[in-house]
Amino acid sequence: MTDIPILTIDGPSGSGKGTISLRVAQALGWHMLDSGALYRLVALGAMHHHLALDDAAALAEYALHLDTRFEVPEDGGEIQVYLEGRNVTRDLRTETTGNAASKVAAIQPVRAALLERQRNFAMPPGLVADGRDMGTTVFPEAKLKIFLTASVEERAKRRYKQLKEKGLGVSLRGLSEEIAERDTRDSQRSVSPLKPADDAVLVDTSDMTIDEVVQRVTQLCRQAFAK
Ligand code: DC
């Protein structure tokens, strides 16, 4: 498709994808696509506009015309996300939005509506694409594909810590159950299920620190994208 270097990082929620993708994109000076945010935005917008989360046609139409903007702060802080002009950065990260996103993400016409928008993120000098089907469906030609995994327990602990730091109250056990449930839904759906691309490099992050994972991914990038 293009000769723009693309690194895809796929994996289940809580595998560390978001943090790792951002850190690697910053280290390489590349653009970043947080594809999960797009599904979250569709879910959030659908809830605002009272669209049913199983109304495929209405959701796909909404996804196609999604009015959103990502602002990268100059101080390297959290990316600010706007939906229809409103800052929704915080609402986007709640468990309610995540669960709704998982439902709309299982609808094929919604995925199709977001495909071109995702591909348009590929711009020089390169793109780090974070999601579930980046290596299998959206950027099958990517030169380096990484699939991050971690045990459900470890992922629940990480999520718990993250949400607590943001002042959002949740129970660890409830989170574990939700994560396991979402995994099943994401990996068993018929369209773009969560699974590693045949040519993906698997990295189990259960016993690794963020720095260790960033180091490993950067090392893989050096090998794959060496001139
Ligand atoms: O990564 P995340 O938790 O922000 O993703 C939210 C939901 O969207 C999650 O349930 C899986 C889904 N998703 C997807 O189906 N495909 C993607 N490329 C990214 C996310």
mmCIF file of C-alpha atoms and ligand atoms in Angstrom:
data_model
loop_
_atom_site.group_PDB
_atom_site.id
_atom_site.type_symbol
_atom_site.label_atom_id
_atom_site.label_comp_id
_atom_site.label_asym_id
_atom_site.label_seq_id
_atom_site.Cartn_x
_atom_site.Cartn_y
_atom_site.Cartn_z
ATOM 1 C CA MET A 1 0.000 0.000 0.000
ATOM 2 C CA THR A 2 2.644 2.537 1.038
ATOM 3 C CA ASP A 3 6.259 2.465 2.082
ATOM 4 C CA ILE A 4 5.508 4.333 5.311
ATOM 5 C CA PRO A 5 6.974 2.289 8.174
ATOM 6 C CA ILE A 6 4.203 0.802 10.295
ATOM 7 C CA LEU A 7 4.500 -0.978 13.627
ATOM 8 C CA THR A 8 1.322 -2.693 14.830
ATOM 9 C CA ILE A 9 0.815 -3.508 18.505
ATOM 10 C CA ASP A 10 -2.194 -5.713 19.186
ATOM 11 C CA GLY A 11 -3.353 -7.503 22.287
ATOM 12 C CA PRO A 12 -6.114 -7.687 24.909
ATOM 13 C CA SER A 13 -7.031 -4.821 27.259
ATOM 14 C CA GLY A 14 -4.553 -4.391 30.078
ATOM 15 C CA SER A 15 -1.677 -6.033 28.207
ATOM 16 C CA GLY A 16 0.075 -2.664 28.397
ATOM 17 C CA LYS A 17 -0.543 -1.807 24.740
ATOM 18 C CA GLY A 18 -1.612 1.789 25.263
ATOM 19 C CA THR A 19 1.325 2.785 27.444
ATOM 20 C CA ILE A 20 3.855 0.841 25.390
ATOM 21 C CA SER A 21 2.560 2.169 22.052
ATOM 22 C CA LEU A 22 2.718 5.754 23.263
ATOM 23 C CA ARG A 23 6.230 5.359 24.692
ATOM 24 C CA VAL A 24 7.520 3.655 21.537
ATOM 25 C CA ALA A 25 5.852 6.269 19.274
ATOM 26 C CA GLN A 26 7.479 9.048 21.306
ATOM 27 C CA ALA A 27 10.881 7.326 21.217
ATOM 28 C CA LEU A 28 10.685 6.904 17.418
ATOM 29 C CA GLY A 29 9.045 10.298 16.785
ATOM 30 C CA TRP A 30 6.220 8.521 14.907
ATOM 31 C CA HIS A 31 2.475 9.124 14.765
ATOM 32 C CA MET A 32 0.187 7.056 16.912
ATOM 33 C CA LEU A 33 -3.202 5.472 16.258
ATOM 34 C CA ASP A 34 -5.189 4.461 19.341
ATOM 35 C CA SER A 35 -7.857 2.494 17.465
ATOM 36 C CA GLY A 36 -9.623 1.487 20.686
ATOM 37 C CA ALA A 37 -10.348 5.196 21.238
ATOM 38 C CA LEU A 38 -12.303 5.250 17.956
ATOM 39 C CA TYR A 39 -14.534 2.368 19.103
ATOM 40 C CA ARG A 40 -14.895 4.057 22.488
ATOM 41 C CA LEU A 41 -15.873 7.327 20.757
ATOM 42 C CA VAL A 42 -18.542 5.587 18.687
ATOM 43 C CA ALA A 43 -19.899 3.964 21.861
ATOM 44 C CA LEU A 44 -19.854 7.226 23.800
ATOM 45 C CA GLY A 45 -21.509 9.160 20.973
ATOM 46 C CA ALA A 46 -24.113 6.418 20.571
ATOM 47 C CA MET A 47 -24.968 6.683 24.261
ATOM 48 C CA HIS A 48 -25.195 10.510 24.066
ATOM 49 C CA HIS A 49 -27.465 10.325 21.052
ATOM 50 C CA HIS A 50 -29.513 7.442 22.463
ATOM 51 C CA LEU A 51 -28.645 5.044 19.645
ATOM 52 C CA ALA A 52 -29.181 1.390 20.556
ATOM 53 C CA LEU A 53 -25.862 -0.454 20.908
ATOM 54 C CA ASP A 54 -27.120 -3.159 18.548
ATOM 55 C CA ASP A 55 -28.507 -0.900 15.816
ATOM 56 C CA ALA A 56 -25.877 -1.754 13.200
ATOM 57 C CA ALA A 57 -27.060 0.661 10.499
ATOM 58 C CA ALA A 58 -27.372 3.696 12.791
ATOM 59 C CA LEU A 59 -24.044 2.972 14.511
ATOM 60 C CA ALA A 60 -22.203 2.512 11.219
ATOM 61 C CA GLU A 61 -23.633 5.772 9.886
ATOM 62 C CA TYR A 62 -22.560 7.526 13.071
ATOM 63 C CA ALA A 63 -19.074 5.942 12.903
ATOM 64 C CA LEU A 64 -18.617 7.005 9.293
ATOM 65 C CA HIS A 65 -19.209 10.660 10.145
ATOM 66 C CA LEU A 66 -17.604 10.581 13.596
ATOM 67 C CA ASP A 67 -16.668 14.179 14.447
ATOM 68 C CA THR A 68 -13.553 13.815 16.551
ATOM 69 C CA ARG A 69 -10.204 15.449 17.146
ATOM 70 C CA PHE A 70 -7.084 14.280 18.996
ATOM 71 C CA GLU A 71 -4.822 16.925 20.532
ATOM 72 C CA VAL A 72 -1.292 16.018 21.534
ATOM 73 C CA PRO A 73 -0.166 18.360 24.339
ATOM 74 C CA GLU A 74 3.259 19.921 23.821
ATOM 75 C CA ASP A 75 4.360 18.952 27.342
ATOM 76 C CA GLY A 76 3.971 15.245 26.463
ATOM 77 C CA GLY A 77 0.923 14.891 28.755
ATOM 78 C CA GLU A 78 -2.172 12.800 28.077
ATOM 79 C CA ILE A 79 -3.633 13.110 24.552
ATOM 80 C CA GLN A 80 -6.864 15.118 24.714
ATOM 81 C CA VAL A 81 -9.788 13.686 22.790
ATOM 82 C CA TYR A 82 -12.744 15.742 21.540
ATOM 83 C CA LEU A 83 -16.099 14.443 20.351
ATOM 84 C CA GLU A 84 -18.376 16.913 18.600
ATOM 85 C CA GLY A 85 -16.303 19.714 20.102
ATOM 86 C CA ARG A 86 -16.499 18.466 23.685
ATOM 87 C CA ASN A 87 -13.461 17.187 25.624
ATOM 88 C CA VAL A 88 -14.308 13.549 26.436
ATOM 89 C CA THR A 89 -10.841 12.346 27.501
ATOM 90 C CA ARG A 90 -12.072 11.241 30.907
ATOM 91 C CA ASP A 91 -15.429 9.736 29.842
ATOM 92 C CA LEU A 92 -13.618 7.704 27.221
ATOM 93 C CA ARG A 93 -11.669 5.678 29.778
ATOM 94 C CA THR A 94 -14.509 4.537 32.055
ATOM 95 C CA GLU A 95 -15.458 0.855 32.263
ATOM 96 C CA THR A 96 -18.974 1.711 31.051
ATOM 97 C CA THR A 97 -17.552 3.166 27.836
ATOM 98 C CA GLY A 98 -15.118 0.228 27.484
ATOM 99 C CA ASN A 99 -17.904 -2.317 27.774
ATOM 100 C CA ALA A 100 -20.115 -0.434 25.327
ATOM 101 C CA ALA A 101 -17.133 -0.120 22.941
ATOM 102 C CA SER A 102 -16.646 -3.871 23.015
ATOM 103 C CA LYS A 103 -20.261 -4.288 21.878
ATOM 104 C CA VAL A 104 -20.128 -1.792 19.014
ATOM 105 C CA ALA A 105 -16.726 -3.190 17.963
ATOM 106 C CA ALA A 106 -18.382 -6.571 17.300
ATOM 107 C CA ILE A 107 -20.552 -5.032 14.567
ATOM 108 C CA GLN A 108 -19.017 -5.490 11.112
ATOM 109 C CA PRO A 109 -20.519 -2.353 9.468
ATOM 110 C CA VAL A 110 -19.065 -0.247 12.305
ATOM 111 C CA ARG A 111 -15.625 -1.775 11.721
ATOM 112 C CA ALA A 112 -15.941 -1.193 7.975
ATOM 113 C CA ALA A 113 -16.939 2.434 8.580
ATOM 114 C CA LEU A 114 -13.780 3.040 10.636
ATOM 115 C CA LEU A 115 -11.341 1.244 8.330
ATOM 116 C CA GLU A 116 -10.389 4.095 6.005
ATOM 117 C CA ARG A 117 -10.141 6.566 8.899
ATOM 118 C CA GLN A 118 -7.649 4.267 10.616
ATOM 119 C CA ARG A 119 -5.553 3.798 7.469
ATOM 120 C CA ASN A 120 -5.346 7.573 7.053
ATOM 121 C CA PHE A 121 -3.284 7.744 10.246
ATOM 122 C CA ALA A 122 -0.338 6.254 8.323
ATOM 123 C CA MET A 123 1.849 9.281 7.646
ATOM 124 C CA PRO A 124 5.611 9.838 7.472
ATOM 125 C CA PRO A 125 7.871 9.356 9.304
ATOM 126 C CA GLY A 126 5.947 6.315 10.575
ATOM 127 C CA LEU A 127 2.989 4.987 12.545
ATOM 128 C CA VAL A 128 2.553 2.963 15.700
ATOM 129 C CA ALA A 129 -0.940 1.424 15.496
ATOM 130 C CA ASP A 130 -2.446 0.113 18.723
ATOM 131 C CA GLY A 131 -5.484 -2.174 18.760
ATOM 132 C CA ARG A 132 -6.841 -5.671 18.267
ATOM 133 C CA ASP A 133 -6.762 -6.166 14.500
ATOM 134 C CA MET A 134 -4.042 -3.740 13.410
ATOM 135 C CA GLY A 135 -1.748 -6.507 12.142
ATOM 136 C CA THR A 136 -4.482 -8.775 10.771
ATOM 137 C CA THR A 137 -6.983 -6.425 9.092
ATOM 138 C CA VAL A 138 -6.114 -2.732 9.129
ATOM 139 C CA PHE A 139 -2.393 -2.873 8.268
ATOM 140 C CA PRO A 140 -1.751 -6.447 7.069
ATOM 141 C CA GLU A 141 1.335 -5.185 5.191
ATOM 142 C CA ALA A 142 2.995 -3.705 8.319
ATOM 143 C CA LYS A 143 6.670 -4.556 8.535
ATOM 144 C CA LEU A 144 6.648 -5.303 12.252
ATOM 145 C CA LYS A 145 3.686 -6.779 14.136
ATOM 146 C CA ILE A 146 3.741 -7.295 17.858
ATOM 147 C CA PHE A 147 1.140 -9.120 19.937
ATOM 148 C CA LEU A 148 1.287 -8.308 23.651
ATOM 149 C CA THR A 149 -0.271 -10.663 26.181
ATOM 150 C CA ALA A 150 -0.488 -10.919 29.982
ATOM 151 C CA SER A 151 -2.503 -13.071 32.380
ATOM 152 C CA VAL A 152 -6.053 -11.939 33.292
ATOM 153 C CA GLU A 153 -4.989 -11.483 36.961
ATOM 154 C CA GLU A 154 -2.064 -9.278 36.045
ATOM 155 C CA ARG A 155 -4.147 -7.217 33.645
ATOM 156 C CA ALA A 156 -6.893 -6.730 36.239
ATOM 157 C CA LYS A 157 -4.296 -5.531 38.772
ATOM 158 C CA ARG A 158 -2.846 -3.021 36.284
ATOM 159 C CA ARG A 159 -6.286 -1.704 35.359
ATOM 160 C CA TYR A 160 -7.249 -1.422 39.020
ATOM 161 C CA LYS A 161 -4.181 0.671 39.738
ATOM 162 C CA GLN A 162 -4.780 2.899 36.703
ATOM 163 C CA LEU A 163 -8.421 3.546 37.573
ATOM 164 C CA LYS A 164 -7.598 4.156 41.223
ATOM 165 C CA GLU A 165 -4.976 6.723 40.269
ATOM 166 C CA LYS A 166 -7.654 8.492 38.248
ATOM 167 C CA GLY A 167 -9.907 8.507 41.308
ATOM 168 C CA LEU A 168 -12.381 6.027 39.809
ATOM 169 C CA GLY A 169 -13.624 3.416 42.290
ATOM 170 C CA VAL A 170 -13.795 -0.242 41.183
ATOM 171 C CA SER A 171 -13.383 -3.721 42.682
ATOM 172 C CA LEU A 172 -10.478 -5.951 41.631
ATOM 173 C CA ARG A 173 -12.660 -9.029 41.397
ATOM 174 C CA GLY A 174 -15.286 -7.262 39.315
ATOM 175 C CA LEU A 175 -12.536 -6.024 36.991
ATOM 176 C CA SER A 176 -11.119 -9.556 36.558
ATOM 177 C CA GLU A 177 -14.545 -10.845 35.608
ATOM 178 C CA GLU A 178 -15.155 -7.980 33.191
ATOM 179 C CA ILE A 179 -11.752 -8.420 31.556
ATOM 180 C CA ALA A 180 -12.283 -12.157 31.088
ATOM 181 C CA GLU A 181 -15.754 -11.515 29.674
ATOM 182 C CA ARG A 182 -14.483 -8.840 27.284
ATOM 183 C CA ASP A 183 -11.616 -11.112 26.167
ATOM 184 C CA THR A 184 -14.096 -13.815 25.258
ATOM 185 C CA ARG A 185 -16.295 -11.377 23.348
ATOM 186 C CA ASP A 186 -13.314 -9.809 21.532
ATOM 187 C CA SER A 187 -11.658 -13.115 20.625
ATOM 188 C CA GLN A 188 -14.777 -15.077 19.682
ATOM 189 C CA ARG A 189 -16.580 -12.544 17.538
ATOM 190 C CA SER A 190 -16.815 -13.510 13.888
ATOM 191 C CA VAL A 191 -15.454 -10.208 12.537
ATOM 192 C CA SER A 192 -11.811 -9.235 13.129
ATOM 193 C CA PRO A 193 -11.450 -11.375 16.263
ATOM 194 C CA LEU A 194 -8.609 -10.655 18.657
ATOM 195 C CA LYS A 195 -5.854 -13.012 17.521
ATOM 196 C CA PRO A 196 -2.202 -12.611 16.613
ATOM 197 C CA ALA A 197 -1.350 -12.222 12.918
ATOM 198 C CA ASP A 198 0.531 -15.258 11.592
ATOM 199 C CA ASP A 199 3.682 -13.166 11.322
ATOM 200 C CA ALA A 200 3.336 -11.375 14.700
ATOM 201 C CA VAL A 201 6.002 -11.509 17.419
ATOM 202 C CA LEU A 202 4.402 -12.578 20.729
ATOM 203 C CA VAL A 203 5.539 -10.788 23.884
ATOM 204 C CA ASP A 204 4.144 -11.943 27.254
ATOM 205 C CA THR A 205 4.357 -8.926 29.566
ATOM 206 C CA SER A 206 3.035 -10.623 32.764
ATOM 207 C CA ASP A 207 6.431 -10.547 34.477
ATOM 208 C CA MET A 208 7.932 -7.567 32.687
ATOM 209 C CA THR A 209 8.100 -3.923 33.723
ATOM 210 C CA ILE A 210 6.946 -1.235 31.282
ATOM 211 C CA ASP A 211 10.577 -0.219 30.713
ATOM 212 C CA GLU A 212 11.511 -3.804 29.865
ATOM 213 C CA VAL A 213 8.688 -4.104 27.348
ATOM 214 C CA VAL A 214 9.562 -0.737 25.749
ATOM 215 C CA GLN A 215 13.176 -1.887 25.487
ATOM 216 C CA ARG A 216 12.208 -5.181 23.876
ATOM 217 C CA VAL A 217 9.853 -3.502 21.369
ATOM 218 C CA THR A 218 12.418 -0.809 20.508
ATOM 219 C CA GLN A 219 15.010 -3.525 19.927
ATOM 220 C CA LEU A 220 12.626 -5.382 17.591
ATOM 221 C CA CYS A 221 12.018 -2.072 15.746
ATOM 222 C CA ARG A 222 15.731 -1.480 15.290
ATOM 223 C CA GLN A 223 16.039 -4.892 13.652
ATOM 224 C CA ALA A 224 12.921 -4.564 11.496
ATOM 225 C CA PHE A 225 13.290 -0.977 10.341
ATOM 226 C CA ALA A 226 17.075 -0.828 9.974
ATOM 227 C CA LYS A 227 17.911 0.955 6.738
HETATM 228 O O1 DC B 1 -8.191 -0.936 23.685
HETATM 229 P P1 DC B 1 -9.474 -0.427 24.251
HETATM 230 O O2 DC B 1 -9.823 -1.039 25.582
HETATM 231 O O3 DC B 1 -9.543 1.075 24.275
HETATM 232 O O4 DC B 1 -10.615 -0.890 23.205
HETATM 233 C C1 DC B 1 -11.987 -0.703 23.462
HETATM 234 C C2 DC B 1 -12.809 -1.814 22.808
HETATM 235 O O5 DC B 1 -12.714 -1.712 21.394
HETATM 236 C C3 DC B 1 -12.355 -3.222 23.181
HETATM 237 O O6 DC B 1 -13.426 -3.968 23.716
HETATM 238 C C4 DC B 1 -11.930 -3.873 21.906
HETATM 239 C C5 DC B 1 -12.383 -2.956 20.813
HETATM 240 N N1 DC B 1 -11.353 -2.771 19.796
HETATM 241 C C6 DC B 1 -11.451 -3.500 18.638
HETATM 242 O O7 DC B 1 -12.349 -4.329 18.506
HETATM 243 N N2 DC B 1 -10.549 -3.320 17.644
HETATM 244 C C7 DC B 1 -9.552 -2.437 17.777
HETATM 245 N N3 DC B 1 -8.688 -2.271 16.795
HETATM 246 C C8 DC B 1 -9.406 -1.693 18.982
HETATM 247 C C9 DC B 1 -10.346 -1.885 19.973
#
